[in-house]
Amino acid sequence: MEFVILNGEIIERNEAKIDVEDRGYQFGDGVYEVIRVYNGKMFTSKEHLERFEKSAGNIGISVPYSLGEMSSLLEQLILKNDIQLGTVYLQITRGISPRNHAFPHAETPTTMVAYTRQVERPVGNMKSGVKAILTEDIRWLRCDIKSLNLLGNLLAKQKAVEAGCFEAIQHRGETVTEGSSSNVFIVKDGTIFTHPADNLILNGITRKKLQEICSTHSIRLEERSFSIEELMHADEVLMSSTTAEIMPIIDIDGNKVNGGVPGEMSKKLQELFEAEIEIQCGQLVTTPGEI
Ligand code: PDD
């Protein structure tokens, strides 16, 4: 039996019903989070829940639960569904109201749902590296909000999949922004560069962890945007996300990066990131070295 959270209650999945006029369904009028679970424990949950509240606040939704309440509900859900290695998905919408672009009455109850999923770590890809394509970033100008509206991201990802690639690296004109569901980094002469956390990208939690790791280990990381030209001439390219962790990119539009194999910096960051997971969630059973 699988359980989900609907508006603060843990119930059976097949009992959870959402009205056809929920604004999430009609307009994508809401925000979401994806949190990683290792050894039955959430990784960086505080950061994710804080971003959830912030994204919601940015579109005028006030979350009717405290961070502590949400965290405890999600912990119970993970336990009930017996998730050891997986993800928790959490979303809130502006609730149910007759279809109208303007916001409904301020007292309209929001709809919050959460569910879990068993998800392996992509250890094979982390070890071999993955291919990517380049595609124009056609999204809106508030990519910092983790909005349910993901059409631009979906179209980019589908283009990558159809080209037999793992990720689409998006660019606005000459400037590289981020992946369709990840942040992108380049390494040049020992320094890591990534787009500043402004309105053009999502400030990834994995990205933030990586910044912390680099600062602790005296690895140079600069938040500065870089061009397609710099991307194509980088020593190494990598992406980061909750589910993909630290993923080396070894081929872009058919051009090999670092001779088509993950570079030393990527491998080092993977190791340091794993150590961080193990501090919070305990020892990992599989490591990229094992598969
Ligand atoms: N995506 N940029 C975009 C556009 C994203 O969708 C994501 C994550 C990231 C990385 O953020 P984080 O490190 O906090 O996961 C960057 C999630 C995993 C998703 O939509 O499934």
PDB file of C-alpha atoms and ligand atoms in Angstrom:
ATOM      1  CA  MET A   1       0.000   0.000   0.000  1.00  0.00           C
ATOM      2  CA  GLU A   2       1.312   3.435  -0.922  1.00  0.00           C
ATOM      3  CA  PHE A   3       0.643   6.568   1.071  1.00  0.00           C
ATOM      4  CA  VAL A   4       0.658  10.230   0.067  1.00  0.00           C
ATOM      5  CA  ILE A   5       0.156  13.536   1.865  1.00  0.00           C
ATOM      6  CA  LEU A   6      -2.898  15.594   0.963  1.00  0.00           C
ATOM      7  CA  ASN A   7      -3.344  18.862   2.876  1.00  0.00           C
ATOM      8  CA  GLY A   8      -1.534  17.740   5.990  1.00  0.00           C
ATOM      9  CA  GLU A   9      -3.031  14.226   6.172  1.00  0.00           C
ATOM     10  CA  ILE A  10      -1.258  11.004   5.314  1.00  0.00           C
ATOM     11  CA  ILE A  11      -3.743   8.925   3.333  1.00  0.00           C
ATOM     12  CA  GLU A  12      -3.755   6.020   0.862  1.00  0.00           C
ATOM     13  CA  ARG A  13      -2.781   7.102  -2.631  1.00  0.00           C
ATOM     14  CA  ASN A  14      -5.975   5.857  -4.251  1.00  0.00           C
ATOM     15  CA  GLU A  15      -8.028   7.905  -1.782  1.00  0.00           C
ATOM     16  CA  ALA A  16      -6.308  11.177  -2.710  1.00  0.00           C
ATOM     17  CA  LYS A  17      -8.551  13.186  -5.051  1.00  0.00           C
ATOM     18  CA  ILE A  18      -7.856  16.606  -6.561  1.00  0.00           C
ATOM     19  CA  ASP A  19     -10.611  18.718  -8.117  1.00  0.00           C
ATOM     20  CA  VAL A  20     -10.443  19.348 -11.892  1.00  0.00           C
ATOM     21  CA  GLU A  21     -10.417  23.090 -11.186  1.00  0.00           C
ATOM     22  CA  ASP A  22      -7.373  22.997  -8.954  1.00  0.00           C
ATOM     23  CA  ARG A  23      -5.222  25.895 -10.182  1.00  0.00           C
ATOM     24  CA  GLY A  24      -2.179  23.652 -10.293  1.00  0.00           C
ATOM     25  CA  TYR A  25      -3.940  21.525 -12.897  1.00  0.00           C
ATOM     26  CA  GLN A  26      -5.500  24.466 -14.778  1.00  0.00           C
ATOM     27  CA  PHE A  27      -2.603  26.915 -14.810  1.00  0.00           C
ATOM     28  CA  GLY A  28       0.448  25.305 -13.216  1.00  0.00           C
ATOM     29  CA  ASP A  29      -0.260  27.896 -10.512  1.00  0.00           C
ATOM     30  CA  GLY A  30       2.005  26.552  -7.782  1.00  0.00           C
ATOM     31  CA  VAL A  31       5.506  25.535  -6.798  1.00  0.00           C
ATOM     32  CA  TYR A  32       7.283  22.282  -5.929  1.00  0.00           C
ATOM     33  CA  GLU A  33      10.392  20.640  -4.502  1.00  0.00           C
ATOM     34  CA  VAL A  34      12.198  17.346  -5.014  1.00  0.00           C
ATOM     35  CA  ILE A  35      14.177  16.128  -2.000  1.00  0.00           C
ATOM     36  CA  ARG A  36      16.608  13.204  -2.053  1.00  0.00           C
ATOM     37  CA  VAL A  37      16.317  10.339   0.435  1.00  0.00           C
ATOM     38  CA  TYR A  38      19.371   8.244   1.331  1.00  0.00           C
ATOM     39  CA  ASN A  39      19.163   5.482   3.938  1.00  0.00           C
ATOM     40  CA  GLY A  40      15.617   6.570   4.745  1.00  0.00           C
ATOM     41  CA  LYS A  41      16.767  10.109   5.626  1.00  0.00           C
ATOM     42  CA  MET A  42      16.171  13.341   3.727  1.00  0.00           C
ATOM     43  CA  PHE A  43      19.288  15.132   2.452  1.00  0.00           C
ATOM     44  CA  THR A  44      19.424  18.960   2.794  1.00  0.00           C
ATOM     45  CA  SER A  45      15.709  19.034   3.687  1.00  0.00           C
ATOM     46  CA  LYS A  46      15.975  22.366   5.517  1.00  0.00           C
ATOM     47  CA  GLU A  47      17.364  24.081   2.417  1.00  0.00           C
ATOM     48  CA  HIS A  48      14.673  22.516   0.206  1.00  0.00           C
ATOM     49  CA  LEU A  49      11.826  23.458   2.529  1.00  0.00           C
ATOM     50  CA  GLU A  50      13.153  27.005   2.853  1.00  0.00           C
ATOM     51  CA  ARG A  51      13.301  27.319  -0.930  1.00  0.00           C
ATOM     52  CA  PHE A  52       9.743  25.888  -1.122  1.00  0.00           C
ATOM     53  CA  GLU A  53       8.468  28.620   1.187  1.00  0.00           C
ATOM     54  CA  LYS A  54      10.415  31.262  -0.725  1.00  0.00           C
ATOM     55  CA  SER A  55       9.158  30.104  -4.170  1.00  0.00           C
ATOM     56  CA  ALA A  56       5.585  30.060  -2.839  1.00  0.00           C
ATOM     57  CA  GLY A  57       6.044  33.532  -1.324  1.00  0.00           C
ATOM     58  CA  ASN A  58       7.356  34.828  -4.651  1.00  0.00           C
ATOM     59  CA  ILE A  59       4.023  34.025  -6.313  1.00  0.00           C
ATOM     60  CA  GLY A  60       1.924  35.147  -3.363  1.00  0.00           C
ATOM     61  CA  ILE A  61       1.114  31.733  -1.878  1.00  0.00           C
ATOM     62  CA  SER A  62       1.531  31.439   1.863  1.00  0.00           C
ATOM     63  CA  VAL A  63       2.336  27.901   2.999  1.00  0.00           C
ATOM     64  CA  PRO A  64      -0.031  26.998   5.865  1.00  0.00           C
ATOM     65  CA  TYR A  65       2.526  24.715   7.578  1.00  0.00           C
ATOM     66  CA  SER A  66       5.745  25.545   9.394  1.00  0.00           C
ATOM     67  CA  LEU A  67       9.039  24.101   8.142  1.00  0.00           C
ATOM     68  CA  GLY A  68       9.044  21.813  11.199  1.00  0.00           C
ATOM     69  CA  GLU A  69       5.518  20.548  10.475  1.00  0.00           C
ATOM     70  CA  MET A  70       6.350  19.848   6.834  1.00  0.00           C
ATOM     71  CA  SER A  71       9.581  18.130   7.729  1.00  0.00           C
ATOM     72  CA  SER A  72       7.874  15.893  10.274  1.00  0.00           C
ATOM     73  CA  LEU A  73       5.041  15.013   7.843  1.00  0.00           C
ATOM     74  CA  LEU A  74       7.552  14.089   5.125  1.00  0.00           C
ATOM     75  CA  GLU A  75       9.575  11.983   7.573  1.00  0.00           C
ATOM     76  CA  GLN A  76       6.418  10.064   8.518  1.00  0.00           C
ATOM     77  CA  LEU A  77       5.576   9.533   4.841  1.00  0.00           C
ATOM     78  CA  ILE A  78       9.053   8.172   4.065  1.00  0.00           C
ATOM     79  CA  LEU A  79       8.763   5.783   7.003  1.00  0.00           C
ATOM     80  CA  LYS A  80       5.241   4.641   6.070  1.00  0.00           C
ATOM     81  CA  ASN A  81       6.249   3.990   2.448  1.00  0.00           C
ATOM     82  CA  ASP A  82       9.499   2.379   3.601  1.00  0.00           C
ATOM     83  CA  ILE A  83      11.699   4.466   1.269  1.00  0.00           C
ATOM     84  CA  GLN A  84      15.404   3.859   1.780  1.00  0.00           C
ATOM     85  CA  LEU A  85      16.774   5.295  -1.462  1.00  0.00           C
ATOM     86  CA  GLY A  86      14.504   7.642  -3.353  1.00  0.00           C
ATOM     87  CA  THR A  87      12.885  11.042  -3.531  1.00  0.00           C
ATOM     88  CA  VAL A  88      10.064  12.992  -1.945  1.00  0.00           C
ATOM     89  CA  TYR A  89       8.043  15.258  -4.225  1.00  0.00           C
ATOM     90  CA  LEU A  90       6.190  18.143  -2.581  1.00  0.00           C
ATOM     91  CA  GLN A  91       3.921  20.692  -4.259  1.00  0.00           C
ATOM     92  CA  ILE A  92       1.523  23.449  -3.297  1.00  0.00           C
ATOM     93  CA  THR A  93      -1.004  25.184  -5.512  1.00  0.00           C
ATOM     94  CA  ARG A  94      -3.238  28.224  -5.108  1.00  0.00           C
ATOM     95  CA  GLY A  95      -6.152  25.840  -4.556  1.00  0.00           C
ATOM     96  CA  ILE A  96      -9.506  25.241  -6.185  1.00  0.00           C
ATOM     97  CA  SER A  97     -11.600  28.001  -7.750  1.00  0.00           C
ATOM     98  CA  PRO A  98     -13.697  28.608 -10.912  1.00  0.00           C
ATOM     99  CA  ARG A  99     -11.247  29.133 -13.774  1.00  0.00           C
ATOM    100  CA  ASN A 100     -10.136  32.750 -13.910  1.00  0.00           C
ATOM    101  CA  HIS A 101      -6.639  34.124 -14.484  1.00  0.00           C
ATOM    102  CA  ALA A 102      -6.921  36.525 -11.546  1.00  0.00           C
ATOM    103  CA  PHE A 103      -6.137  35.061  -8.128  1.00  0.00           C
ATOM    104  CA  PRO A 104      -9.103  33.669  -6.196  1.00  0.00           C
ATOM    105  CA  HIS A 105     -10.178  35.111  -2.868  1.00  0.00           C
ATOM    106  CA  ALA A 106      -7.270  35.251  -0.397  1.00  0.00           C
ATOM    107  CA  GLU A 107      -9.020  32.769   1.937  1.00  0.00           C
ATOM    108  CA  THR A 108      -9.134  30.042  -0.736  1.00  0.00           C
ATOM    109  CA  PRO A 109      -7.370  27.021   0.798  1.00  0.00           C
ATOM    110  CA  THR A 110      -4.165  25.961  -0.942  1.00  0.00           C
ATOM    111  CA  THR A 111      -3.710  22.351  -2.081  1.00  0.00           C
ATOM    112  CA  MET A 112      -0.550  20.650  -0.861  1.00  0.00           C
ATOM    113  CA  VAL A 113       0.457  17.151  -1.906  1.00  0.00           C
ATOM    114  CA  ALA A 114       3.529  14.993  -1.399  1.00  0.00           C
ATOM    115  CA  TYR A 115       4.486  11.529  -2.522  1.00  0.00           C
ATOM    116  CA  THR A 116       7.591   9.379  -2.407  1.00  0.00           C
ATOM    117  CA  ARG A 117       9.341   7.358  -5.056  1.00  0.00           C
ATOM    118  CA  GLN A 118      12.091   4.772  -4.978  1.00  0.00           C
ATOM    119  CA  VAL A 119      14.972   6.105  -7.115  1.00  0.00           C
ATOM    120  CA  GLU A 120      18.428   4.604  -7.548  1.00  0.00           C
ATOM    121  CA  ARG A 121      21.545   6.741  -7.681  1.00  0.00           C
ATOM    122  CA  PRO A 122      22.643   7.106 -11.335  1.00  0.00           C
ATOM    123  CA  VAL A 123      26.028   5.608 -10.500  1.00  0.00           C
ATOM    124  CA  GLY A 124      26.748   4.222 -13.977  1.00  0.00           C
ATOM    125  CA  ASN A 125      26.245   7.612 -15.623  1.00  0.00           C
ATOM    126  CA  MET A 126      28.135   9.359 -12.827  1.00  0.00           C
ATOM    127  CA  LYS A 127      31.126   7.189 -13.554  1.00  0.00           C
ATOM    128  CA  SER A 128      31.025   7.261 -17.360  1.00  0.00           C
ATOM    129  CA  GLY A 129      29.727  10.819 -17.800  1.00  0.00           C
ATOM    130  CA  VAL A 130      26.781  11.777 -20.035  1.00  0.00           C
ATOM    131  CA  LYS A 131      26.092  13.516 -23.329  1.00  0.00           C
ATOM    132  CA  ALA A 132      24.292  16.842 -23.668  1.00  0.00           C
ATOM    133  CA  ILE A 133      22.909  19.090 -26.388  1.00  0.00           C
ATOM    134  CA  LEU A 134      22.779  22.875 -26.546  1.00  0.00           C
ATOM    135  CA  THR A 135      19.414  24.553 -26.897  1.00  0.00           C
ATOM    136  CA  GLU A 136      18.082  28.122 -26.734  1.00  0.00           C
ATOM    137  CA  ASP A 137      16.588  28.974 -23.317  1.00  0.00           C
ATOM    138  CA  ILE A 138      12.993  29.923 -24.132  1.00  0.00           C
ATOM    139  CA  ARG A 139      11.736  30.071 -20.525  1.00  0.00           C
ATOM    140  CA  TRP A 140      10.266  33.042 -18.656  1.00  0.00           C
ATOM    141  CA  LEU A 141      12.411  35.492 -16.708  1.00  0.00           C
ATOM    142  CA  ARG A 142      11.730  34.107 -13.206  1.00  0.00           C
ATOM    143  CA  CYS A 143      13.604  30.815 -13.411  1.00  0.00           C
ATOM    144  CA  ASP A 144      14.610  31.355  -9.767  1.00  0.00           C
ATOM    145  CA  ILE A 145      11.056  30.322  -8.762  1.00  0.00           C
ATOM    146  CA  LYS A 146      10.585  26.551  -8.690  1.00  0.00           C
ATOM    147  CA  SER A 147       7.284  26.869 -10.508  1.00  0.00           C
ATOM    148  CA  LEU A 148       5.079  23.994 -11.673  1.00  0.00           C
ATOM    149  CA  ASN A 149       5.133  25.622 -15.113  1.00  0.00           C
ATOM    150  CA  LEU A 150       7.918  23.602 -16.711  1.00  0.00           C
ATOM    151  CA  LEU A 151       7.003  23.639 -20.414  1.00  0.00           C
ATOM    152  CA  GLY A 152      10.243  25.296 -21.521  1.00  0.00           C
ATOM    153  CA  ASN A 153      12.221  22.777 -19.463  1.00  0.00           C
ATOM    154  CA  LEU A 154      10.193  19.838 -20.792  1.00  0.00           C
ATOM    155  CA  LEU A 155      10.666  20.846 -24.436  1.00  0.00           C
ATOM    156  CA  ALA A 156      14.412  21.203 -23.868  1.00  0.00           C
ATOM    157  CA  LYS A 157      14.700  17.817 -22.113  1.00  0.00           C
ATOM    158  CA  GLN A 158      12.664  16.075 -24.820  1.00  0.00           C
ATOM    159  CA  LYS A 159      15.002  17.487 -27.480  1.00  0.00           C
ATOM    160  CA  ALA A 160      17.935  16.007 -25.551  1.00  0.00           C
ATOM    161  CA  VAL A 161      16.250  12.622 -25.183  1.00  0.00           C
ATOM    162  CA  GLU A 162      15.426  12.516 -28.900  1.00  0.00           C
ATOM    163  CA  ALA A 163      19.101  13.207 -29.628  1.00  0.00           C
ATOM    164  CA  GLY A 164      20.075  10.293 -27.365  1.00  0.00           C
ATOM    165  CA  CYS A 165      21.399  12.671 -24.683  1.00  0.00           C
ATOM    166  CA  PHE A 166      20.942  12.975 -20.930  1.00  0.00           C
ATOM    167  CA  GLU A 167      20.583  16.739 -20.604  1.00  0.00           C
ATOM    168  CA  ALA A 168      19.929  19.921 -22.578  1.00  0.00           C
ATOM    169  CA  ILE A 169      22.230  22.819 -21.735  1.00  0.00           C
ATOM    170  CA  GLN A 170      20.251  26.025 -22.240  1.00  0.00           C
ATOM    171  CA  HIS A 171      21.628  29.368 -23.392  1.00  0.00           C
ATOM    172  CA  ARG A 172      20.186  32.849 -23.840  1.00  0.00           C
ATOM    173  CA  GLY A 173      21.978  34.107 -26.906  1.00  0.00           C
ATOM    174  CA  GLU A 174      25.671  33.515 -26.218  1.00  0.00           C
ATOM    175  CA  THR A 175      25.249  33.072 -22.451  1.00  0.00           C
ATOM    176  CA  VAL A 176      24.878  29.597 -20.949  1.00  0.00           C
ATOM    177  CA  THR A 177      22.217  29.561 -18.210  1.00  0.00           C
ATOM    178  CA  GLU A 178      21.479  26.059 -16.862  1.00  0.00           C
ATOM    179  CA  GLY A 179      20.313  22.578 -17.782  1.00  0.00           C
ATOM    180  CA  SER A 180      16.651  21.656 -18.324  1.00  0.00           C
ATOM    181  CA  SER A 181      16.597  20.228 -14.775  1.00  0.00           C
ATOM    182  CA  SER A 182      20.095  20.925 -13.469  1.00  0.00           C
ATOM    183  CA  ASN A 183      22.736  23.596 -12.926  1.00  0.00           C
ATOM    184  CA  VAL A 184      25.766  23.664 -15.218  1.00  0.00           C
ATOM    185  CA  PHE A 185      29.439  24.279 -14.361  1.00  0.00           C
ATOM    186  CA  ILE A 186      32.613  24.517 -16.392  1.00  0.00           C
ATOM    187  CA  VAL A 187      36.164  24.009 -15.208  1.00  0.00           C
ATOM    188  CA  LYS A 188      38.941  26.084 -16.776  1.00  0.00           C
ATOM    189  CA  ASP A 189      42.558  26.107 -15.551  1.00  0.00           C
ATOM    190  CA  GLY A 190      41.513  24.771 -12.142  1.00  0.00           C
ATOM    191  CA  THR A 191      38.696  27.279 -11.565  1.00  0.00           C
ATOM    192  CA  ILE A 192      35.007  26.331 -11.629  1.00  0.00           C
ATOM    193  CA  PHE A 193      32.503  28.775 -13.146  1.00  0.00           C
ATOM    194  CA  THR A 194      28.719  28.742 -12.858  1.00  0.00           C
ATOM    195  CA  HIS A 195      25.969  31.223 -13.740  1.00  0.00           C
ATOM    196  CA  PRO A 196      25.172  33.653 -10.873  1.00  0.00           C
ATOM    197  CA  ALA A 197      22.063  32.834  -8.833  1.00  0.00           C
ATOM    198  CA  ASP A 198      19.839  35.496 -10.386  1.00  0.00           C
ATOM    199  CA  ASN A 199      16.429  35.345 -12.079  1.00  0.00           C
ATOM    200  CA  LEU A 200      17.761  33.338 -15.047  1.00  0.00           C
ATOM    201  CA  ILE A 201      18.478  30.114 -13.147  1.00  0.00           C
ATOM    202  CA  LEU A 202      17.175  28.044 -10.275  1.00  0.00           C
ATOM    203  CA  ASN A 203      19.539  28.353  -7.327  1.00  0.00           C
ATOM    204  CA  GLY A 204      20.008  24.601  -6.963  1.00  0.00           C
ATOM    205  CA  ILE A 205      20.477  23.108  -3.512  1.00  0.00           C
ATOM    206  CA  THR A 206      23.091  20.737  -4.956  1.00  0.00           C
ATOM    207  CA  ARG A 207      24.781  23.800  -6.500  1.00  0.00           C
ATOM    208  CA  LYS A 208      24.808  25.511  -3.105  1.00  0.00           C
ATOM    209  CA  LYS A 209      26.254  22.406  -1.433  1.00  0.00           C
ATOM    210  CA  LEU A 210      28.954  22.337  -4.085  1.00  0.00           C
ATOM    211  CA  GLN A 211      29.798  25.981  -3.371  1.00  0.00           C
ATOM    212  CA  GLU A 212      30.156  25.152   0.337  1.00  0.00           C
ATOM    213  CA  ILE A 213      32.328  22.132  -0.458  1.00  0.00           C
ATOM    214  CA  CYS A 214      34.580  24.218  -2.710  1.00  0.00           C
ATOM    215  CA  SER A 215      34.959  26.916  -0.108  1.00  0.00           C
ATOM    216  CA  THR A 216      35.832  24.347   2.615  1.00  0.00           C
ATOM    217  CA  HIS A 217      38.385  22.598   0.390  1.00  0.00           C
ATOM    218  CA  SER A 218      39.914  25.751  -1.131  1.00  0.00           C
ATOM    219  CA  ILE A 219      38.707  24.904  -4.640  1.00  0.00           C
ATOM    220  CA  ARG A 220      38.196  28.072  -6.688  1.00  0.00           C
ATOM    221  CA  LEU A 221      34.545  28.516  -7.709  1.00  0.00           C
ATOM    222  CA  GLU A 222      33.347  31.744  -9.274  1.00  0.00           C
ATOM    223  CA  GLU A 223      29.739  32.734  -9.872  1.00  0.00           C
ATOM    224  CA  ARG A 224      30.036  34.329 -13.275  1.00  0.00           C
ATOM    225  CA  SER A 225      28.180  33.625 -16.470  1.00  0.00           C
ATOM    226  CA  PHE A 226      30.094  32.019 -19.330  1.00  0.00           C
ATOM    227  CA  SER A 227      29.573  31.840 -23.075  1.00  0.00           C
ATOM    228  CA  ILE A 228      28.924  28.925 -25.423  1.00  0.00           C
ATOM    229  CA  GLU A 229      32.484  29.481 -26.669  1.00  0.00           C
ATOM    230  CA  GLU A 230      33.885  29.046 -23.136  1.00  0.00           C
ATOM    231  CA  LEU A 231      31.676  25.987 -22.617  1.00  0.00           C
ATOM    232  CA  MET A 232      32.978  24.358 -25.771  1.00  0.00           C
ATOM    233  CA  HIS A 233      36.591  25.068 -24.770  1.00  0.00           C
ATOM    234  CA  ALA A 234      36.263  24.107 -21.106  1.00  0.00           C
ATOM    235  CA  ASP A 235      38.606  21.554 -19.524  1.00  0.00           C
ATOM    236  CA  GLU A 236      35.600  19.878 -17.879  1.00  0.00           C
ATOM    237  CA  VAL A 237      31.834  20.391 -17.856  1.00  0.00           C
ATOM    238  CA  LEU A 238      29.480  19.113 -15.185  1.00  0.00           C
ATOM    239  CA  MET A 239      25.897  19.403 -14.030  1.00  0.00           C
ATOM    240  CA  SER A 240      24.300  19.141 -10.606  1.00  0.00           C
ATOM    241  CA  SER A 241      20.844  18.262  -9.328  1.00  0.00           C
ATOM    242  CA  THR A 242      19.065  16.479  -6.506  1.00  0.00           C
ATOM    243  CA  THR A 243      18.626  13.278  -8.507  1.00  0.00           C
ATOM    244  CA  ALA A 244      21.702  13.405 -10.766  1.00  0.00           C
ATOM    245  CA  GLU A 245      24.039  14.623  -7.978  1.00  0.00           C
ATOM    246  CA  ILE A 246      27.344  15.645  -9.610  1.00  0.00           C
ATOM    247  CA  MET A 247      27.257  14.445 -13.207  1.00  0.00           C
ATOM    248  CA  PRO A 248      30.166  14.894 -15.628  1.00  0.00           C
ATOM    249  CA  ILE A 249      29.203  15.976 -19.163  1.00  0.00           C
ATOM    250  CA  ILE A 250      31.580  14.411 -21.648  1.00  0.00           C
ATOM    251  CA  ASP A 251      30.011  15.326 -24.988  1.00  0.00           C
ATOM    252  CA  ILE A 252      28.144  18.432 -26.172  1.00  0.00           C
ATOM    253  CA  ASP A 253      26.441  18.367 -29.570  1.00  0.00           C
ATOM    254  CA  GLY A 254      28.858  15.622 -30.592  1.00  0.00           C
ATOM    255  CA  ASN A 255      31.999  17.478 -29.421  1.00  0.00           C
ATOM    256  CA  LYS A 256      33.987  15.635 -26.804  1.00  0.00           C
ATOM    257  CA  VAL A 257      34.818  17.298 -23.482  1.00  0.00           C
ATOM    258  CA  ASN A 258      38.122  16.226 -21.871  1.00  0.00           C
ATOM    259  CA  GLY A 259      38.565  13.564 -24.549  1.00  0.00           C
ATOM    260  CA  GLY A 260      35.155  12.067 -23.740  1.00  0.00           C
ATOM    261  CA  VAL A 261      35.886  10.998 -20.154  1.00  0.00           C
ATOM    262  CA  PRO A 262      35.114  12.576 -16.747  1.00  0.00           C
ATOM    263  CA  GLY A 263      37.941  14.830 -15.568  1.00  0.00           C
ATOM    264  CA  GLU A 264      39.800  14.891 -12.258  1.00  0.00           C
ATOM    265  CA  MET A 265      37.878  17.865 -10.844  1.00  0.00           C
ATOM    266  CA  SER A 266      34.526  16.187 -11.547  1.00  0.00           C
ATOM    267  CA  LYS A 267      35.681  13.014  -9.809  1.00  0.00           C
ATOM    268  CA  LYS A 268      36.985  14.947  -6.833  1.00  0.00           C
ATOM    269  CA  LEU A 269      33.711  16.871  -6.475  1.00  0.00           C
ATOM    270  CA  GLN A 270      31.746  13.613  -6.648  1.00  0.00           C
ATOM    271  CA  GLU A 271      33.834  12.173  -3.816  1.00  0.00           C
ATOM    272  CA  LEU A 272      33.474  15.278  -1.670  1.00  0.00           C
ATOM    273  CA  PHE A 273      29.727  15.399  -2.338  1.00  0.00           C
ATOM    274  CA  GLU A 274      29.345  11.761  -1.317  1.00  0.00           C
ATOM    275  CA  ALA A 275      31.201  12.480   1.901  1.00  0.00           C
ATOM    276  CA  GLU A 276      28.663  15.255   2.546  1.00  0.00           C
ATOM    277  CA  ILE A 277      25.741  12.854   1.965  1.00  0.00           C
ATOM    278  CA  GLU A 278      27.314  10.357   4.350  1.00  0.00           C
ATOM    279  CA  ILE A 279      27.671  12.993   7.099  1.00  0.00           C
ATOM    280  CA  GLN A 280      23.928  13.721   6.935  1.00  0.00           C
ATOM    281  CA  CYS A 281      22.461  10.349   5.980  1.00  0.00           C
ATOM    282  CA  GLY A 282      24.976   7.636   6.846  1.00  0.00           C
ATOM    283  CA  GLN A 283      27.093   5.386   4.707  1.00  0.00           C
ATOM    284  CA  LEU A 284      26.146   4.938   1.052  1.00  0.00           C
ATOM    285  CA  VAL A 285      25.858   1.374  -0.107  1.00  0.00           C
ATOM    286  CA  THR A 286      26.798   1.989  -3.734  1.00  0.00           C
ATOM    287  CA  THR A 287      29.447   4.468  -4.765  1.00  0.00           C
ATOM    288  CA  PRO A 288      30.338   5.542  -8.325  1.00  0.00           C
ATOM    289  CA  GLY A 289      33.466   3.435  -8.038  1.00  0.00           C
ATOM    290  CA  GLU A 290      31.487   0.242  -7.599  1.00  0.00           C
ATOM    291  CA  ILE A 291      29.556   0.051 -10.859  1.00  0.00           C
TER     292      ILE A 291
HETATM  293  N1  PDD B   1      15.221  19.821 -10.791  1.00  0.00           N
HETATM  294  N2  PDD B   1      17.732  23.926 -12.455  1.00  0.00           N
HETATM  295  C1  PDD B   1      16.522  23.437 -12.795  1.00  0.00           C
HETATM  296  C2  PDD B   1      15.786  24.090 -13.912  1.00  0.00           C
HETATM  297  C3  PDD B   1      15.988  22.345 -12.091  1.00  0.00           C
HETATM  298  O1  PDD B   1      14.790  21.873 -12.413  1.00  0.00           O
HETATM  299  C4  PDD B   1      16.753  21.743 -11.057  1.00  0.00           C
HETATM  300  C5  PDD B   1      16.259  20.578 -10.261  1.00  0.00           C
HETATM  301  C6  PDD B   1      18.011  22.283 -10.752  1.00  0.00           C
HETATM  302  C7  PDD B   1      18.877  21.733  -9.647  1.00  0.00           C
HETATM  303  O2  PDD B   1      18.346  22.048  -8.397  1.00  0.00           O
HETATM  304  P1  PDD B   1      18.576  21.107  -7.115  1.00  0.00           P
HETATM  305  O3  PDD B   1      20.034  20.931  -6.983  1.00  0.00           O
HETATM  306  O4  PDD B   1      17.979  21.884  -5.997  1.00  0.00           O
HETATM  307  O5  PDD B   1      17.867  19.803  -7.388  1.00  0.00           O
HETATM  308  C8  PDD B   1      18.468  23.387 -11.463  1.00  0.00           C
HETATM  309  C9  PDD B   1      14.530  18.839  -9.992  1.00  0.00           C
HETATM  310  C10 PDD B   1      15.392  17.779  -9.446  1.00  0.00           C
HETATM  311  C11 PDD B   1      13.342  18.317 -10.779  1.00  0.00           C
HETATM  312  O6  PDD B   1      12.623  19.142 -11.321  1.00  0.00           O
HETATM  313  O7  PDD B   1      13.101  17.114 -10.804  1.00  0.00           O
END
